[in-house]
Coordinates of C-alpha atoms and ligand atoms in Angstrom, one line a residue:
X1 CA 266.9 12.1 -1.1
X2 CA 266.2 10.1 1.9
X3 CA 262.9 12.0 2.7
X4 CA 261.0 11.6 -0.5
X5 CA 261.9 7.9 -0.3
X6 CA 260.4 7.3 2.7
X7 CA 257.6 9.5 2.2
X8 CA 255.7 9.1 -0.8
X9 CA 254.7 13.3 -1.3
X10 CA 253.7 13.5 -5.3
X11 CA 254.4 16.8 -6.4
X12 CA 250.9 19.1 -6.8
X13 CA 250.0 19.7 -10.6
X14 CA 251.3 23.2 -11.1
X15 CA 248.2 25.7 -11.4
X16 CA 248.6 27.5 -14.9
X17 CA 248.0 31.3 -14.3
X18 CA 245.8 30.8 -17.3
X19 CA 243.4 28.7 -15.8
X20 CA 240.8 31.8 -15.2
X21 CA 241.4 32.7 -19.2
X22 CA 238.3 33.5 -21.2
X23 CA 236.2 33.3 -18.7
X24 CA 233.2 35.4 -19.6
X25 CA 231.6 34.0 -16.0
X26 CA 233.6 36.2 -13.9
X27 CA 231.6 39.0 -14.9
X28 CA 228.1 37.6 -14.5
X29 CA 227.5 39.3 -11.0
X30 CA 228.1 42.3 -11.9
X31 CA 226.1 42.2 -15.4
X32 CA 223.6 41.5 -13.4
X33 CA 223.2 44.6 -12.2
X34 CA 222.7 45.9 -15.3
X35 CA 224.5 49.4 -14.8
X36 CA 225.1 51.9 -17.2
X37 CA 227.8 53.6 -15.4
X38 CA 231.4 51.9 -13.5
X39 CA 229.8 50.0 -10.7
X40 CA 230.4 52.4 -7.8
X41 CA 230.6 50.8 -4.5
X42 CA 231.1 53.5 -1.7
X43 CA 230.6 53.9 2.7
X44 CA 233.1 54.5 5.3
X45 CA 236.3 53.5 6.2
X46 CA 235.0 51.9 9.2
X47 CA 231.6 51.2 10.4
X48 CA 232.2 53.3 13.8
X49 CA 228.3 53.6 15.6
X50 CA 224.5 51.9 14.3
X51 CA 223.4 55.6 13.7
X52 CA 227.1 56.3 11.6
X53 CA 226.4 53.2 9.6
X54 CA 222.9 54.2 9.2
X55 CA 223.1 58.0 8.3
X56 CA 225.9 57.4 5.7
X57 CA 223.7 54.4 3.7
X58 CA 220.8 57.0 3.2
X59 CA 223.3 59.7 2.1
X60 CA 224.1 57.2 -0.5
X61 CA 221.5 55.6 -1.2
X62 CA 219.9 57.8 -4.2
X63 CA 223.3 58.0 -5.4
X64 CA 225.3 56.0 -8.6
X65 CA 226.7 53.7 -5.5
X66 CA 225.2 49.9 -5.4
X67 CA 227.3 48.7 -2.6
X68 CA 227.7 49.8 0.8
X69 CA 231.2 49.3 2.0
X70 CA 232.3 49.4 5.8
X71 CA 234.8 47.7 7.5
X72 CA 234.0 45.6 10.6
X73 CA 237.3 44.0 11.2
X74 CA 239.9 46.5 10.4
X75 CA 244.0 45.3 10.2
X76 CA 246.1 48.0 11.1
X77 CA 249.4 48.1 10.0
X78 CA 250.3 49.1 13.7
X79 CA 248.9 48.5 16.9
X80 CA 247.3 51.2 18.8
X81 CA 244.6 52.6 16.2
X82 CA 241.6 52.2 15.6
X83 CA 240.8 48.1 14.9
X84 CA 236.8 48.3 14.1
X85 CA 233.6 47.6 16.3
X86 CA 234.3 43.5 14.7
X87 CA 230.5 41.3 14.7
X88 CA 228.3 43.9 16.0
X89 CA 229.1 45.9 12.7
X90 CA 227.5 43.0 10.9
X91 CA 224.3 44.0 12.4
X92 CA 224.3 47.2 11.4
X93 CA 225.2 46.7 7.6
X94 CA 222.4 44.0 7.6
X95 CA 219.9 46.9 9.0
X96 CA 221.6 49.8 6.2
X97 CA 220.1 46.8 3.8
X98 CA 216.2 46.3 4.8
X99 CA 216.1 50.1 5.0
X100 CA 218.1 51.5 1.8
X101 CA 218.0 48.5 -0.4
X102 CA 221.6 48.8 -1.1
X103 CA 223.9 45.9 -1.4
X104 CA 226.9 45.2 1.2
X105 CA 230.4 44.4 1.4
X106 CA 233.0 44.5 4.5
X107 CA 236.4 43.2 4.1
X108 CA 237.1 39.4 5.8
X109 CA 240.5 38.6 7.0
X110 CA 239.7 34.9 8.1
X111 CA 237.4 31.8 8.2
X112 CA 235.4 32.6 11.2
X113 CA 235.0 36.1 9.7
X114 CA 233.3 34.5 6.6
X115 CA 230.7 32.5 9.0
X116 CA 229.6 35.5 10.3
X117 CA 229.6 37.6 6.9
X118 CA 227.7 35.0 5.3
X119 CA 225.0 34.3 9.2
X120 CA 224.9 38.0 8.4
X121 CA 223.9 37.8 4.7
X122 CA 226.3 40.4 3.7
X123 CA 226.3 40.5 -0.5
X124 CA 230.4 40.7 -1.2
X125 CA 233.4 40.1 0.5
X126 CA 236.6 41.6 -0.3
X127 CA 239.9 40.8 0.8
X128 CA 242.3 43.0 2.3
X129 CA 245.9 44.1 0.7
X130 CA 247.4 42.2 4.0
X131 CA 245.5 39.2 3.3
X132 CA 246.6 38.9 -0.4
X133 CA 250.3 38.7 0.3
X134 CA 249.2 35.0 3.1
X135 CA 248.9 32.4 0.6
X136 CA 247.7 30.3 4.0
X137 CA 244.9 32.7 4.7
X138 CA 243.8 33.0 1.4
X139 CA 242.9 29.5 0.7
X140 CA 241.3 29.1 4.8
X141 CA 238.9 31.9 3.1
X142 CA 238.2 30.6 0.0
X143 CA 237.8 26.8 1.8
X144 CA 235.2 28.7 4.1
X145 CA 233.3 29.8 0.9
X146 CA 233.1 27.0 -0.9
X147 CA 229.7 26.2 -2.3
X148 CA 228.4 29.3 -1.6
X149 CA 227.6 32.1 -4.8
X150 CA 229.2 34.9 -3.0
X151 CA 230.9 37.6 -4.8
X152 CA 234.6 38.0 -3.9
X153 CA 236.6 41.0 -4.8
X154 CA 240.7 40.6 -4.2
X155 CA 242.9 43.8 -3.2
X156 CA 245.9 43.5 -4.7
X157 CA 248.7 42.5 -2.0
X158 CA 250.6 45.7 -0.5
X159 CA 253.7 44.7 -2.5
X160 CA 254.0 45.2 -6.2
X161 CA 253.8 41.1 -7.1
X162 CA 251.1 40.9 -9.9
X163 CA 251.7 36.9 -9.5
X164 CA 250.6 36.9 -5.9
X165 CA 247.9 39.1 -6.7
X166 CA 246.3 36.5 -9.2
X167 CA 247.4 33.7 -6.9
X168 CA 244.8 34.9 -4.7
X169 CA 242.3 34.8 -7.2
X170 CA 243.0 31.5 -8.5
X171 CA 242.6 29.9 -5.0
X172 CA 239.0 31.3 -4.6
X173 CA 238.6 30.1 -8.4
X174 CA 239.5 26.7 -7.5
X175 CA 237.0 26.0 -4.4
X176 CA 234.3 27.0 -7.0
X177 CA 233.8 30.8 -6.2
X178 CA 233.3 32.4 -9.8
X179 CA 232.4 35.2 -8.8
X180 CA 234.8 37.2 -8.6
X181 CA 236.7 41.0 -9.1
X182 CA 240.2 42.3 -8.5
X183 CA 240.6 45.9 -6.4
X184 CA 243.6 48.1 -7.1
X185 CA 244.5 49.7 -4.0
X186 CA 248.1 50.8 -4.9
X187 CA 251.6 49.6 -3.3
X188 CA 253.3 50.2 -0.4
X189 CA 256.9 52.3 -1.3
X190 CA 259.4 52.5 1.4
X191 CA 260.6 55.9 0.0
X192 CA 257.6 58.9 0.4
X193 CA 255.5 59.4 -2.5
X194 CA 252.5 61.8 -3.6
X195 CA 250.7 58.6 -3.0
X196 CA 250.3 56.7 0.1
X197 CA 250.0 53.6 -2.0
X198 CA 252.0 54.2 -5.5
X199 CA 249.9 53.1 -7.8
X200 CA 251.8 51.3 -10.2
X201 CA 249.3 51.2 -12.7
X202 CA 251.2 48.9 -15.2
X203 CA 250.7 45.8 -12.8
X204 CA 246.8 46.4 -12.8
X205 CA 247.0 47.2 -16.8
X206 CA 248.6 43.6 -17.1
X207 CA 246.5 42.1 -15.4
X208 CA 243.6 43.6 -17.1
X209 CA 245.5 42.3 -20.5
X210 CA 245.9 38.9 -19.2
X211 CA 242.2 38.7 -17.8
X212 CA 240.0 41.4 -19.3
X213 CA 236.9 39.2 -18.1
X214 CA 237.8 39.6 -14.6
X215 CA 236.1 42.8 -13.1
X216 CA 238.7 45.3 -12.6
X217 CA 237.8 47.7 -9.8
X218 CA 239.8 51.1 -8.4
X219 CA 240.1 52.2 -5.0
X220 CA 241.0 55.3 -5.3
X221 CA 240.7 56.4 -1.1
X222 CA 244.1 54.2 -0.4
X223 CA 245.9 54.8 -3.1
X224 CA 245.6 58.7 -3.0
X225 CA 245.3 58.8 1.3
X226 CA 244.5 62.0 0.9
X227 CA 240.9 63.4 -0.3
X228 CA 241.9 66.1 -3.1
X229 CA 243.6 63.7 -5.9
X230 CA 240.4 61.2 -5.5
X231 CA 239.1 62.4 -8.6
X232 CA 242.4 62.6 -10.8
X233 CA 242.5 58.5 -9.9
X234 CA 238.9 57.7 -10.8
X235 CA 239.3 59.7 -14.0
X236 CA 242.6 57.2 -15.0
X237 CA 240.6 54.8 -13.7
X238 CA 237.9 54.8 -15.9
X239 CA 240.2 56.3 -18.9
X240 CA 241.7 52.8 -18.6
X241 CA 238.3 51.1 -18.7
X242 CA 238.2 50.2 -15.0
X243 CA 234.9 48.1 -14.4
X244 CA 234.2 50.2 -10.9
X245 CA 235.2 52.7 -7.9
X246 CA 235.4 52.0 -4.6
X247 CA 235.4 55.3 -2.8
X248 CA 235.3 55.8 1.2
X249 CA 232.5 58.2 2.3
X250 CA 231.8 59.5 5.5
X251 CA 229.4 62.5 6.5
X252 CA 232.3 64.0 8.5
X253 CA 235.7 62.9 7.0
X254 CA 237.8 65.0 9.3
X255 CA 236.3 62.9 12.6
X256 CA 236.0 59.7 11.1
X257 CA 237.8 57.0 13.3
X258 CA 240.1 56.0 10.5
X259 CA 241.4 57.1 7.3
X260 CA 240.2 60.6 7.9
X261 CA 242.2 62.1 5.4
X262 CA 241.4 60.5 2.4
X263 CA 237.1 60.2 2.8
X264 CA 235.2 62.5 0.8
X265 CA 231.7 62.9 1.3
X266 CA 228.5 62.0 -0.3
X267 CA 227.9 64.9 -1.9
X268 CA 231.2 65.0 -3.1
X269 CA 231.2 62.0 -4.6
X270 CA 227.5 62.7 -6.2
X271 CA 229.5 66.0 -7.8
X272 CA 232.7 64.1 -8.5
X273 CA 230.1 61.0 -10.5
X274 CA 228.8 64.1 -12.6
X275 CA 232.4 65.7 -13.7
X276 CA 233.8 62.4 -14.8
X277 CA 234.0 61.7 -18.3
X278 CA 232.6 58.8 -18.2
X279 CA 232.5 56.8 -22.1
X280 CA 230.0 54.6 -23.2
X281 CA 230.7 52.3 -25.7
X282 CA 228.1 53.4 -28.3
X283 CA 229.0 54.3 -32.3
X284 CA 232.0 53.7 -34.3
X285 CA 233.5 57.5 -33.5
X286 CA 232.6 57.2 -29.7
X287 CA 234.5 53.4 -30.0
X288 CA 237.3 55.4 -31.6
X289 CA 237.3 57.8 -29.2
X290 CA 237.2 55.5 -26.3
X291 CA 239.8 53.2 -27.3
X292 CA 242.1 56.2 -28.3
X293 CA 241.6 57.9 -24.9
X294 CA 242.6 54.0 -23.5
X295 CA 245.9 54.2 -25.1
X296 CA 246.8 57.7 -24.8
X297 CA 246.5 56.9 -20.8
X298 CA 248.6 54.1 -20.9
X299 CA 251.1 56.1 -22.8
X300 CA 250.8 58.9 -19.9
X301 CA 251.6 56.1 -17.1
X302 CA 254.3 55.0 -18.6
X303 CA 255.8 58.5 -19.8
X304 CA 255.3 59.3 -15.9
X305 CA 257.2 56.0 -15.4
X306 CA 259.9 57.2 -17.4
X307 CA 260.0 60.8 -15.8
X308 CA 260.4 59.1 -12.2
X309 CA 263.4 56.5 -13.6
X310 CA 265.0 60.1 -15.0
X311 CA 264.8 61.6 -12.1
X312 CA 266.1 58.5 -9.6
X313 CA 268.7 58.2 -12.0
X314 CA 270.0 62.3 -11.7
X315 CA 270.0 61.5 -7.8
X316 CA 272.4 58.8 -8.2
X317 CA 274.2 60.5 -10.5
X318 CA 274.5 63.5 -8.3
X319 CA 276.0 60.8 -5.4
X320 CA 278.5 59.9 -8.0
X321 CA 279.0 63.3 -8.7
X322 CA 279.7 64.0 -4.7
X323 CA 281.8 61.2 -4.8
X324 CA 284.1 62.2 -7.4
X325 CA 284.5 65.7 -6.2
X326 CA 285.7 63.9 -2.7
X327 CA 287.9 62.2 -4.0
X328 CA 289.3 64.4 -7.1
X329 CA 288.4 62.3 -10.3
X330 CA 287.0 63.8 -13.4
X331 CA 283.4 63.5 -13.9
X332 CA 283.4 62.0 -17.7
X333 CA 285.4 58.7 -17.8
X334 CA 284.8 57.7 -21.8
X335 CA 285.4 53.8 -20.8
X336 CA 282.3 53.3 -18.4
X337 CA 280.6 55.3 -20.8
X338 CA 281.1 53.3 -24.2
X339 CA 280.2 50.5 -21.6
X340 CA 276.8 51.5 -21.0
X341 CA 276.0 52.8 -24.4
X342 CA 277.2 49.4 -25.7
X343 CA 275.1 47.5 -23.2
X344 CA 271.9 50.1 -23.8
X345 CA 272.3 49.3 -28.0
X346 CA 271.9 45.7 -27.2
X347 CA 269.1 45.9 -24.9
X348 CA 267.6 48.1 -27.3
X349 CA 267.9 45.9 -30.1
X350 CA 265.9 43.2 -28.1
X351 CA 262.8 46.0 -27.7
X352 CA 263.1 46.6 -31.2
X353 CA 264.7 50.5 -30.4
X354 CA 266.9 51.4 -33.3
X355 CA 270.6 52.2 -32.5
X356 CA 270.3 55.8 -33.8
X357 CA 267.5 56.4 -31.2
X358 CA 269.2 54.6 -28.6
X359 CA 271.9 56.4 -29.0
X360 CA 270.4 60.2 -29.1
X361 CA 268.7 59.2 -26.1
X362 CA 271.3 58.2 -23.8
X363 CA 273.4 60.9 -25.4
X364 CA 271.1 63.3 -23.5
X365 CA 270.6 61.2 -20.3
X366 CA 274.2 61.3 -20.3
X367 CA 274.6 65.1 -20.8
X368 CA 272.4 65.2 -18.1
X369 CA 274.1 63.7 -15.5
X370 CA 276.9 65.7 -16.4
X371 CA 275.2 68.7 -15.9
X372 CA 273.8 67.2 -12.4
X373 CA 277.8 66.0 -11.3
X374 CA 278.8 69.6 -12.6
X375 CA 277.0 71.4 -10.4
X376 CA 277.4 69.1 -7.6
X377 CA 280.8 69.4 -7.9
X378 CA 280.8 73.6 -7.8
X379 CA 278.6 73.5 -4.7
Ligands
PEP1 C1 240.0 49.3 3.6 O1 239.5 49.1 2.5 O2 239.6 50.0 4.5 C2 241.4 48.7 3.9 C3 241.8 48.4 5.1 O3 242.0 48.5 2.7 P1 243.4 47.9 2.3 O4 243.3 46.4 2.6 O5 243.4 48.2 0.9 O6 244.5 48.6 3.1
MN2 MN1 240.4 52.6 4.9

């Protein structure tokens, strides 16, 4: 009480999460490149050598890519590795320019890094997964880039918090910077997944419902950390109408000075840009089509969903299972279970699920885990 007496602190306007709706703007940068294919931006992990940088921009450079990624400035999560050539790099993207004509982009991860990205006329910035989750950072970043008209494209943060995520993007849509685009890079897990970022494609398909102006792009490379499911994600990528790829790209994957395992090469991705199905919006049956194909691959995310909860939920049941056997109880005790099917009925009724199905559902969850506890028990 005391302090705000003494100190006269008003209390900030709260920032509506709606205050980048319907905003057809967002999308004017990449309009303008007037593409009839997912805007494809693609380049090494790292920029590593001049003649690295070089060789890789003129692989790509008759491809579908526009934008040349490397990263100069490289945040690992642990010390030791690889942590990019920093500046210098600038140089070289700037020279990959005046000789390919592609655009550029390199990840900045403070406000000094934007003075030299913008001294080194580099096209977009993006900002990295680690930099999302630092409201502090963000807004030294987008501070450093107000009044400028550069492109900014946000990584979601490395934990699964869609409100952080568009946090960031508010701050740079505050200091002016409009435009922008959102990269889904996947979440971190502390349990081991196919994935080395799960991608938890619900969060980005919310936040493509909230904001479907806001350029929505998919970076396969570290979701996947591994090269051979690359394709898989760009297909759901662009089943879900994602606006672009960003896919690392590297002459020599296997030496490349960081994230060896999940860079393809150029002609790889030149192949994996002709086996896409990629849909054009053209015609009432192609429409149909498209917007079918949509919701049938947000069906299979959250069936997948569903298979994952099933099978978390057999593991616990198996510990209960172990548990029981320990300490001699019988594995079906009616009480907890009219418990859970009374709780499940109500929940259900608030996502408008009948009882009926409710009830044949959790009827064979529950059989389920009996069978699981069962043979737990015998073992
Ligand atoms: C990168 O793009 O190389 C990178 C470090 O990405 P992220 O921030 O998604 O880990
Ligand atoms: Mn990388």
């Amino acid at each position: 009480m005391r302090f705000r007496e003494s100190v006269n602190i008003k209390s900030p306007k709260r920032h509506k999460l709606n205050v980048m709706e319907n905003k057809k703007e967002l999308r004017n940068w990449l309009d303008a490149f007037g593409l009839d294919h997912p805007l494809v931006i693609a380049g090494p992990c790292s920029a590593e050598t001049e003649a690295q940088v070089l060789k890789i921009a003129h692989q790509l450079k008759d491809t579908d890519a526009t934008v040349l990624r490397a990263g100069i400035w490289k945040p690992r999560t642990r010390p030791g590795n690889f942590e990019g050539v920093g500046a210098l790099g600038l140089k070289w993207l700037q020279k990959a320019k005046e000789e390919t004509g592609m655009l550029t982009t390199t990840e900045v991860a403070n406000a000094n890094h934007v003075d030299l990205a913008l001294e080194a006329d580099i096209d977009i910035l993006w900002i990295g997964a680690r930099t999302t989750v630092s409201p502090f950072i963000v807004q030294e970043i987008a501070e450093a880039l107000k009044g400028t008209d550069k492109t900014v494209l946000i990584k979601n943060p490395v934990n699964p918090d869609l409100a952080l995520w568009l946090g960031a993007v508010e701050r740079f849509y505050t200091q002016d910077i409009k435009n922008l685009g959102v990269i889904h890079r996947g979440f971190s897990t502390y349990e081991k997944t196919r994935y080395r970022n799960n991608p938890e494609w619900q969060i980005a398909i919310d936040l493509q419902n909230k904001f479907p102006d806001l350029p929505l792009i998919l970076d396969p490379s570290h979701i996947a950390g591994r090269r051979d499911i690359i394709h898989d994600l760009c297909q759901t990528g662009l089943d879900l109408n994602y606006d672009g790829i960003m896919v690392e790209t590297h002459y020599d994957p296997d030496n490349a000075w960081s994230d060896a395992a999940q860079q393809i090469t150029p002609a790889t991705l030149v192949q994996m840009m002709k086996d896409l199905k990629i849909r054009k919006e053209e015609g009432t049956e192609v429409e149909y089509n498209n917007k079918l194909n949509t919701l049938r691959t947000k069906i299979d995310v959250i069936d997948h969903q569903l298979i994952e909860s099933l099978g978390k939920r057999m593991k616990i049941s198996d510990g209960i299972g172990e548990l029981k056997a320990e300490n001699n109880v019988s594995i079906l005790q009616t009480k907890r279970w009219n418990e859970i099917l009374g709780k499940m009925i109500l929940e259900g009724e608030q996502n408008n699920l009948s009882e009926e199905f409710i009830l044949r559902v959790f009827k064979a969850v529950h059989q389920e885990s009996i069978n699981h506890q069962k043979k737990v028990a015998r073992s």
